[in-house]
Coordinates of C-alpha atoms in Angstrom, one line a residue:
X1 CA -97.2 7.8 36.9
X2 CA -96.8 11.2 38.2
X3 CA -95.5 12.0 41.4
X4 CA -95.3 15.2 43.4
X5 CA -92.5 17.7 42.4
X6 CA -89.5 18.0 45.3
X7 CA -87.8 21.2 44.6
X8 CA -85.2 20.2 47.9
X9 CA -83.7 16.6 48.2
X10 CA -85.2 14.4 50.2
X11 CA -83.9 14.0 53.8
X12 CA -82.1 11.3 55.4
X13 CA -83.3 8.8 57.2
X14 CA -82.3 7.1 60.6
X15 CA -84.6 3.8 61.5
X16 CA -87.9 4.2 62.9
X17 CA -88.3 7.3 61.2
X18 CA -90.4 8.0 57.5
X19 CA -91.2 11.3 55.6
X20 CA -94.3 12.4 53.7
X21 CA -93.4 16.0 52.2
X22 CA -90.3 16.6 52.9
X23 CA -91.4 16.5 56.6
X24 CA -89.7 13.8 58.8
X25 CA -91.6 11.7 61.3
X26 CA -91.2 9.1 64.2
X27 CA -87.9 8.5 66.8
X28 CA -85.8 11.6 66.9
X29 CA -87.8 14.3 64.7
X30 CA -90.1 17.2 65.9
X31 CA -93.5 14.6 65.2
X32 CA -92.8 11.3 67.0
X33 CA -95.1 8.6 66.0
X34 CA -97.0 6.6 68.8
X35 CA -98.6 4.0 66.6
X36 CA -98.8 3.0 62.8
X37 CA -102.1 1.3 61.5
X38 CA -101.9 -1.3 58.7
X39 CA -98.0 -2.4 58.2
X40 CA -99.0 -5.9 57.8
X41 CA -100.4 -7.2 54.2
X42 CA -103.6 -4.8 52.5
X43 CA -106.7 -5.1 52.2
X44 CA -108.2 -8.3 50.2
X45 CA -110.3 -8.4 47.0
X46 CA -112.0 -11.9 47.3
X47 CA -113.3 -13.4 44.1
X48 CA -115.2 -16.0 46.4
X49 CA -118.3 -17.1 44.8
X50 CA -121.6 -18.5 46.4
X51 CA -122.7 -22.3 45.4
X52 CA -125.9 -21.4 44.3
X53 CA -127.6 -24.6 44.7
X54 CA -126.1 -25.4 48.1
X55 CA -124.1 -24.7 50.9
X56 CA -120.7 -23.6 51.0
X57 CA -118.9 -21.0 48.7
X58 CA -116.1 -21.7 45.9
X59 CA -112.9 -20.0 46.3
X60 CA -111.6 -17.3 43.5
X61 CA -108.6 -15.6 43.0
X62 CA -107.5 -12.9 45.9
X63 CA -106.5 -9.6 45.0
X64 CA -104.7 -7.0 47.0
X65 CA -106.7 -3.5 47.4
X66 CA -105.4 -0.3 48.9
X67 CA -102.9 -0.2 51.8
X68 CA -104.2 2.2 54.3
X69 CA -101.6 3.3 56.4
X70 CA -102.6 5.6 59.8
X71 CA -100.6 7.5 61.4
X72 CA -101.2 8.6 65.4
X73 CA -98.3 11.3 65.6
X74 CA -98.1 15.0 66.6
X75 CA -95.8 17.9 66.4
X76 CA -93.6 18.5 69.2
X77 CA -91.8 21.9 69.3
X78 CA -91.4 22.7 73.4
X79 CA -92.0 26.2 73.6
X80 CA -91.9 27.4 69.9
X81 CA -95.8 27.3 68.2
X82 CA -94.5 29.0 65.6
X83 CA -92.5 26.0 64.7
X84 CA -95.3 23.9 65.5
X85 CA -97.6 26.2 63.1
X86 CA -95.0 26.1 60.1
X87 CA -94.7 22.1 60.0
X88 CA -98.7 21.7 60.5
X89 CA -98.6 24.1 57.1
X90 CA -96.2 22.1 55.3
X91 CA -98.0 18.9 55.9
X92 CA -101.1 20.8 54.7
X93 CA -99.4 21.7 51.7
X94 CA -98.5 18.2 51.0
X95 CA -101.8 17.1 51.2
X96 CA -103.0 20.0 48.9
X97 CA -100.6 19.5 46.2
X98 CA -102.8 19.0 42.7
X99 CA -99.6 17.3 40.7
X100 CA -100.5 14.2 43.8
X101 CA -104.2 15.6 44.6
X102 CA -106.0 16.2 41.3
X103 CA -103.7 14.7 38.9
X104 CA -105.2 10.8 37.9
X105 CA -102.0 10.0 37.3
X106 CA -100.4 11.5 40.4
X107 CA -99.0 10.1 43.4
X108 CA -97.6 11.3 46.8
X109 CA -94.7 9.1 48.0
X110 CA -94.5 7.7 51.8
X111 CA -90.6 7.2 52.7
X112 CA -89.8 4.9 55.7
X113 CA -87.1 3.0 56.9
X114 CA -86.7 0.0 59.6
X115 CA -83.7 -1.1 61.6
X116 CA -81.7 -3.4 59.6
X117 CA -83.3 -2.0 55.8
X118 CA -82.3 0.7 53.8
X119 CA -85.1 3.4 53.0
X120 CA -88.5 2.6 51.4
X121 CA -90.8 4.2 49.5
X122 CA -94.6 3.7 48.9
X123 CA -96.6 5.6 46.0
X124 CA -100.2 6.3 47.0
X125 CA -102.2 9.2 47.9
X126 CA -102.0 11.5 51.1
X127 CA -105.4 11.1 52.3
X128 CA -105.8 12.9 55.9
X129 CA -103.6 15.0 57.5
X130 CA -105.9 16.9 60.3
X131 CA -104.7 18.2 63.9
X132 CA -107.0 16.6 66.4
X133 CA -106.5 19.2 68.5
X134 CA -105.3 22.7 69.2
X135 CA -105.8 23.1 72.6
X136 CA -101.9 22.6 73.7
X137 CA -100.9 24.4 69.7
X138 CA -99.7 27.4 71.8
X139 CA -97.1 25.4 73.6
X140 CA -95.7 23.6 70.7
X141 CA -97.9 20.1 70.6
X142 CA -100.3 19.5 68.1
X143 CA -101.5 15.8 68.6
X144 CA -102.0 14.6 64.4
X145 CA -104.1 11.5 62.5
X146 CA -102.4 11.3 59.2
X147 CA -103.6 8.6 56.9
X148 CA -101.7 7.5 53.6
X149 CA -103.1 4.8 51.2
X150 CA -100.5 2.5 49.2
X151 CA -102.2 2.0 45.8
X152 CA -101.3 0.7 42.2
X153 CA -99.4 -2.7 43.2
X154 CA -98.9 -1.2 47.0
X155 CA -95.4 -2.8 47.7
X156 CA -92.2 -1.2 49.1
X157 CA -89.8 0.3 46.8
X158 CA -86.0 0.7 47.3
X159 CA -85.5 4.6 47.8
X160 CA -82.9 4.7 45.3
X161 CA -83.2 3.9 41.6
X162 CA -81.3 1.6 39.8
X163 CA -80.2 1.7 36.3
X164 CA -78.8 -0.3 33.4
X165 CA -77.4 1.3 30.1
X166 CA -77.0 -1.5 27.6
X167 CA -75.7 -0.8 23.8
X168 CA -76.3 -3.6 20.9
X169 CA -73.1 -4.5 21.2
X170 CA -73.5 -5.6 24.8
X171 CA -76.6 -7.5 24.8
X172 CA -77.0 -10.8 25.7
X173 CA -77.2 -13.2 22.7
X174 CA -80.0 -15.9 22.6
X175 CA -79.6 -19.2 23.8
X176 CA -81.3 -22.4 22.4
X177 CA -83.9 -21.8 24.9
X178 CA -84.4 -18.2 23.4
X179 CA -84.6 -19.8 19.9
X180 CA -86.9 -22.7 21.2
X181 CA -89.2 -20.1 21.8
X182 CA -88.7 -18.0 18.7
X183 CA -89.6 -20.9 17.2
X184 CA -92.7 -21.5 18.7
X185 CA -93.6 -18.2 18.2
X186 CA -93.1 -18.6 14.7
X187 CA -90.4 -16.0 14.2
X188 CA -88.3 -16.1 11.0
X189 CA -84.4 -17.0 11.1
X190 CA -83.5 -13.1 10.2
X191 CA -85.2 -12.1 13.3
X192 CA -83.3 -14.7 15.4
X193 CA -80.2 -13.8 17.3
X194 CA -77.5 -16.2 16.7
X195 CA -75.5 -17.9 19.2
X196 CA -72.9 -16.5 21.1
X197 CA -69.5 -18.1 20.1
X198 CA -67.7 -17.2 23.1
X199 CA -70.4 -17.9 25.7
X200 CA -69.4 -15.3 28.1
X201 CA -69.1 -16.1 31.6
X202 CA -72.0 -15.0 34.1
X203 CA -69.8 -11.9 35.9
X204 CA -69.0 -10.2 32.6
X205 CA -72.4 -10.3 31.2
X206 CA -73.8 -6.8 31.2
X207 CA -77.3 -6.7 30.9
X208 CA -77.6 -8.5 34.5
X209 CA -80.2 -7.0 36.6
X210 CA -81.3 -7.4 40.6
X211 CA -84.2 -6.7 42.5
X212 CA -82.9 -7.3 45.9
X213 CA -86.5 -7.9 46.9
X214 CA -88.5 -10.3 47.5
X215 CA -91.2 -9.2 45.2
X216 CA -91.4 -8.9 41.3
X217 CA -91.1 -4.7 39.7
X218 CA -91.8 -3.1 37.6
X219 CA -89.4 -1.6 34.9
X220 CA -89.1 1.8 32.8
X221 CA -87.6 0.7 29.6
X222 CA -86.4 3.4 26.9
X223 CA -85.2 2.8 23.4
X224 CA -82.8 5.8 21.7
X225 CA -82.2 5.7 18.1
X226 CA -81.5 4.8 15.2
X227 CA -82.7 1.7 15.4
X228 CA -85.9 -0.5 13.8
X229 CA -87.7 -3.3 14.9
X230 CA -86.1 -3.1 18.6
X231 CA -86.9 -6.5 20.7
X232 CA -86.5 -6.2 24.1
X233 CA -87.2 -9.9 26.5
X234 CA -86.1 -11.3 29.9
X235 CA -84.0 -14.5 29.9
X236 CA -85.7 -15.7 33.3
X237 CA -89.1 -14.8 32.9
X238 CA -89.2 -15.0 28.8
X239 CA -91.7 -12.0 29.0
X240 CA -90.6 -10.4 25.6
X241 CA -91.5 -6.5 24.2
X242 CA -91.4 -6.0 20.5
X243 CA -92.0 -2.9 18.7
X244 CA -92.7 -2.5 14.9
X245 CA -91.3 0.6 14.1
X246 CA -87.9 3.1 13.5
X247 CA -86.6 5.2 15.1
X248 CA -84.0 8.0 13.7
X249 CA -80.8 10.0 15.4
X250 CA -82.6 11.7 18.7
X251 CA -85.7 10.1 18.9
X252 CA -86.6 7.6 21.5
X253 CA -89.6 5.3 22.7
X254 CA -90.2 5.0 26.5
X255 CA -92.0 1.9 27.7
X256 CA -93.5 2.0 31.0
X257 CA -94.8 -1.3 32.9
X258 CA -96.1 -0.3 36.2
X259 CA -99.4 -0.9 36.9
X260 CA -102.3 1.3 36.2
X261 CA -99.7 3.4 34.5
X262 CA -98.5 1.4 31.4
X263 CA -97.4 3.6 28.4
X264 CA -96.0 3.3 25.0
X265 CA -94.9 6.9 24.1
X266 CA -92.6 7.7 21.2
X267 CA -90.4 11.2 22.2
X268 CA -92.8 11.1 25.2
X269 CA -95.8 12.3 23.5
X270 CA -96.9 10.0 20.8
X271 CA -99.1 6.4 21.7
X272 CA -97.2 4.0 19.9
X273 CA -98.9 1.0 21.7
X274 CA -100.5 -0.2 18.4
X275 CA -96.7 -0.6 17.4
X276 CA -96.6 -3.4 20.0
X277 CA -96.6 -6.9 18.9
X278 CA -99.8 -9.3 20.3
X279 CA -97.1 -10.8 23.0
X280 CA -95.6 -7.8 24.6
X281 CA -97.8 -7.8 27.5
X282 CA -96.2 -4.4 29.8
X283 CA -98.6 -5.3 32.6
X284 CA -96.4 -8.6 32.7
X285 CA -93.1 -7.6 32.1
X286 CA -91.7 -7.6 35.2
X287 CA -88.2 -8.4 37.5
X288 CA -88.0 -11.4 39.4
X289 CA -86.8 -10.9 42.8
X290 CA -82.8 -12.4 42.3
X291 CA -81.0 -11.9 39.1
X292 CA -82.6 -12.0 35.8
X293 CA -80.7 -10.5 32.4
X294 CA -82.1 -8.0 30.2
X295 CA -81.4 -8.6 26.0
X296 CA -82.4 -7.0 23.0
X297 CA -82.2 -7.1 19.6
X298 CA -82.8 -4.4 16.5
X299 CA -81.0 -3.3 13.5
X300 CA -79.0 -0.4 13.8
X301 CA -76.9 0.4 11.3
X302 CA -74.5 3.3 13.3
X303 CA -73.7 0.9 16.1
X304 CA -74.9 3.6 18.8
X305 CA -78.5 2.9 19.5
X306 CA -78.7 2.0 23.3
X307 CA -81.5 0.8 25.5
X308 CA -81.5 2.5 29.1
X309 CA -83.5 0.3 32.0
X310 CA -84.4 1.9 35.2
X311 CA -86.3 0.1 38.6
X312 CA -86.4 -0.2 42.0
X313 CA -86.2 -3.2 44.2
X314 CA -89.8 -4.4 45.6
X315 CA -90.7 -5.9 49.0
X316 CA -93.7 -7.2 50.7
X317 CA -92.7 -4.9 53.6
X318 CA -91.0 -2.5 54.8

C-alpha cells in the first residue's frame, strides 16, 4: 500500500483533535469540528439470500464496506483571510495529491485521537474537501464538509509502528504442538525444529509480539539473507509462511499481508509469490489482539540472517 509522501513530521495531537494533511482539526486548532458523521461501525455487505420458494430470507455472512467519515468543520482565522486562504489550499492539496489520488495502491491517512487513547490512524481516501461557503472567507471563516472513507480492512491503527528484529539464534523453537502440526502437514524430520532443551521462560522469549487492540493486524514481514527455505509461523494462531527459495548476502524478501495489498517481492521488485508454499495464506496471517510469538526457521550457514517484523495495533474504534 502506498500512502501519501509527508516531507514534515506529523503534528501532535491533544484529544478531540485529528489531522488529514498535515492540517490539524477539532478543539483548539484554527478548524474546529462541530460534528463527525460515521464513528460507529461501517457500512454492511449482507450476503442475505431470498428463499426462493417461500417467505423469509436465509442469512449469509456480513462484510464490512467503506467507513465514510464526514466532517462539518470550518476554518477559523479572526481577522486574517489570508490564513484562512493558505489552510483552505493545503487541504486542497491533500485532496489533489496523485501518490493517494490516482495511485491504485495509494492511500491518504486520517489521524485522530480521543480522551483516554493514544493517536489513531485510518488509511482510506480523502474524498471531499469543499468550502460551503465564501461569503464570511474575508473575515477569516470558511464553513468546510470534508468527507474521508476508511477502506481496505477500515480499523484504527496505533499511530506509531512497532517493530521486532529477530536473528535465528533467537527464535522460538517448536513445541510438540508445532510438531503435531508439522506432522500433519506432512513435513519431513529435517525440516522440523527440535525441542528447546532449556524451555525458556515467557519474559525472556524474544520473538513476543502485542497488538494492544482489540482487533487482529496485519504484519509486514522481511527476510535478509543468506538464508534458504525461511519458515516463518505464529505460535497462537498456527498461520505459517514458507518460502522455497535462497537468498544470498544483501538480498532480502518482503512479505506484505494487509488486505488488498498482499505482496511477495524479492529486493522489492521481483513476484516471488509462486515461491510460496499451498499453506502460506498472507491474507490470513494476521496478530491476535494480546500476545502471540513470532518463530522461524531456515538454514543459514553464516549465523546472520535476521527476519525484521513491523505492525501496528488495530481497534474497532477510535
Amino acid at each position: 500500500m502506498t500512502t501519501a509522501p509527508n516531507k514534515t513530521s506529523r503534528p501532535e495531537l491533544a484529544p478531540w483533535q485529528y489531522e488529514i494533511g498535515g492540517v490539524v482539526l477539532g478543539t483548539g486548532s484554527l478548524v474546529p469540528v462541530g460534528n463527525i458523521e460515521g464513528l460507529g461501525s461501517p457500512a454492511t455487505r449482507s450476503q442475505d439470500a431470498d428463499n426462493a420458494n417461500g417467505d423469509g430470507t436465509a442469512p449469509g455472512r456480513d462484510f464490512y464496506g467503506p467507513r465514510p467519515l464526514r466532517f462539518e468543520a470550518g476554518i477559523k482565522t479572526p481577522g486574517d483571510p489570508v490564513k484562512a486562504a493558505d489552510i483552505l489550499a493545503r487541504l486542497e492539496r491533500a485532496l489533489d495529491n496523485p501518490v493517494a489520488r490516482t495511485n491504485p495502491d495509494g492511500r491518504h491517512i486520517l489521524r485522530g485521537r480521543w480522551p483516554g487513547h493514544t493517536t489513531r490512524r485510518m488509511y482510506g481516501r480523502l474524498r471531499r474537501m469543499e468550502a460551503t461557503s465564501t461569503a464570511t472567507a474575508v473575515h477569516g471563516w470558511i464553513p468546510l464538509d470534508i468527507e474521508f472513507v476508511g477502506l481496505d480492512n477500515p480499523r484504527w491503527y496505533d499511530d506509531e509502528l512497532s517493530k521486532l528484529t529477530l536473528g535465528l539464534d533467537q527464535a522460538a523453537h517448536a513445541t510438540s504442538a508445532d510438531r503435531t502440526v508439522d506432522e500433519a502437514m506432512g513435513r519431513p524430520a529435517a525440516c522440523r525444529r527440535p525441542a528447546d532443551p532449556e524451555h525458556r521462560p515467557a519474559d525472556d522469549r524474544p520473538g513476543w509480539v502485542t497488538n494492544h487492540g482489540d482487533a487482529s493486524t496485519y504484519p509486514s514481514l522481511r527476510v535478509h539473507g543468506p538464508v534458504a527455505r525461511p519458515r516463518i509461523w505464529n505460535t497462537v494462531t498456527r498461520r505459517v509462511l514458507e518460502l522455497d527459495l535462497s537468498l544470498r548476502d544483501g538480498e532480502w524478501v518482503e512479505l506484505e499481508t494487509r488486505p488488498n495489498t498482499c505482496w511477495a517481492l524479492r529486493n522489492g521488485t521481483v513476484n516471488v509469490a509462486n515461491d510460496l508454499s499451498p499453506a502460506s495464506r498472507l491474507d490470513l496471517f494476521t496478530l491476535p489482539p494480546g500476545r502471540s510469538e513470532i518463530a522461524w526457521t531456515a538454514t543459514d550457514p553464516s549465523g546472520t540472517a535476521r527476519l525484521e517484523v513491523a505492525w501496528r495495533s488495530a481497534y474497532t474504534t477510535l
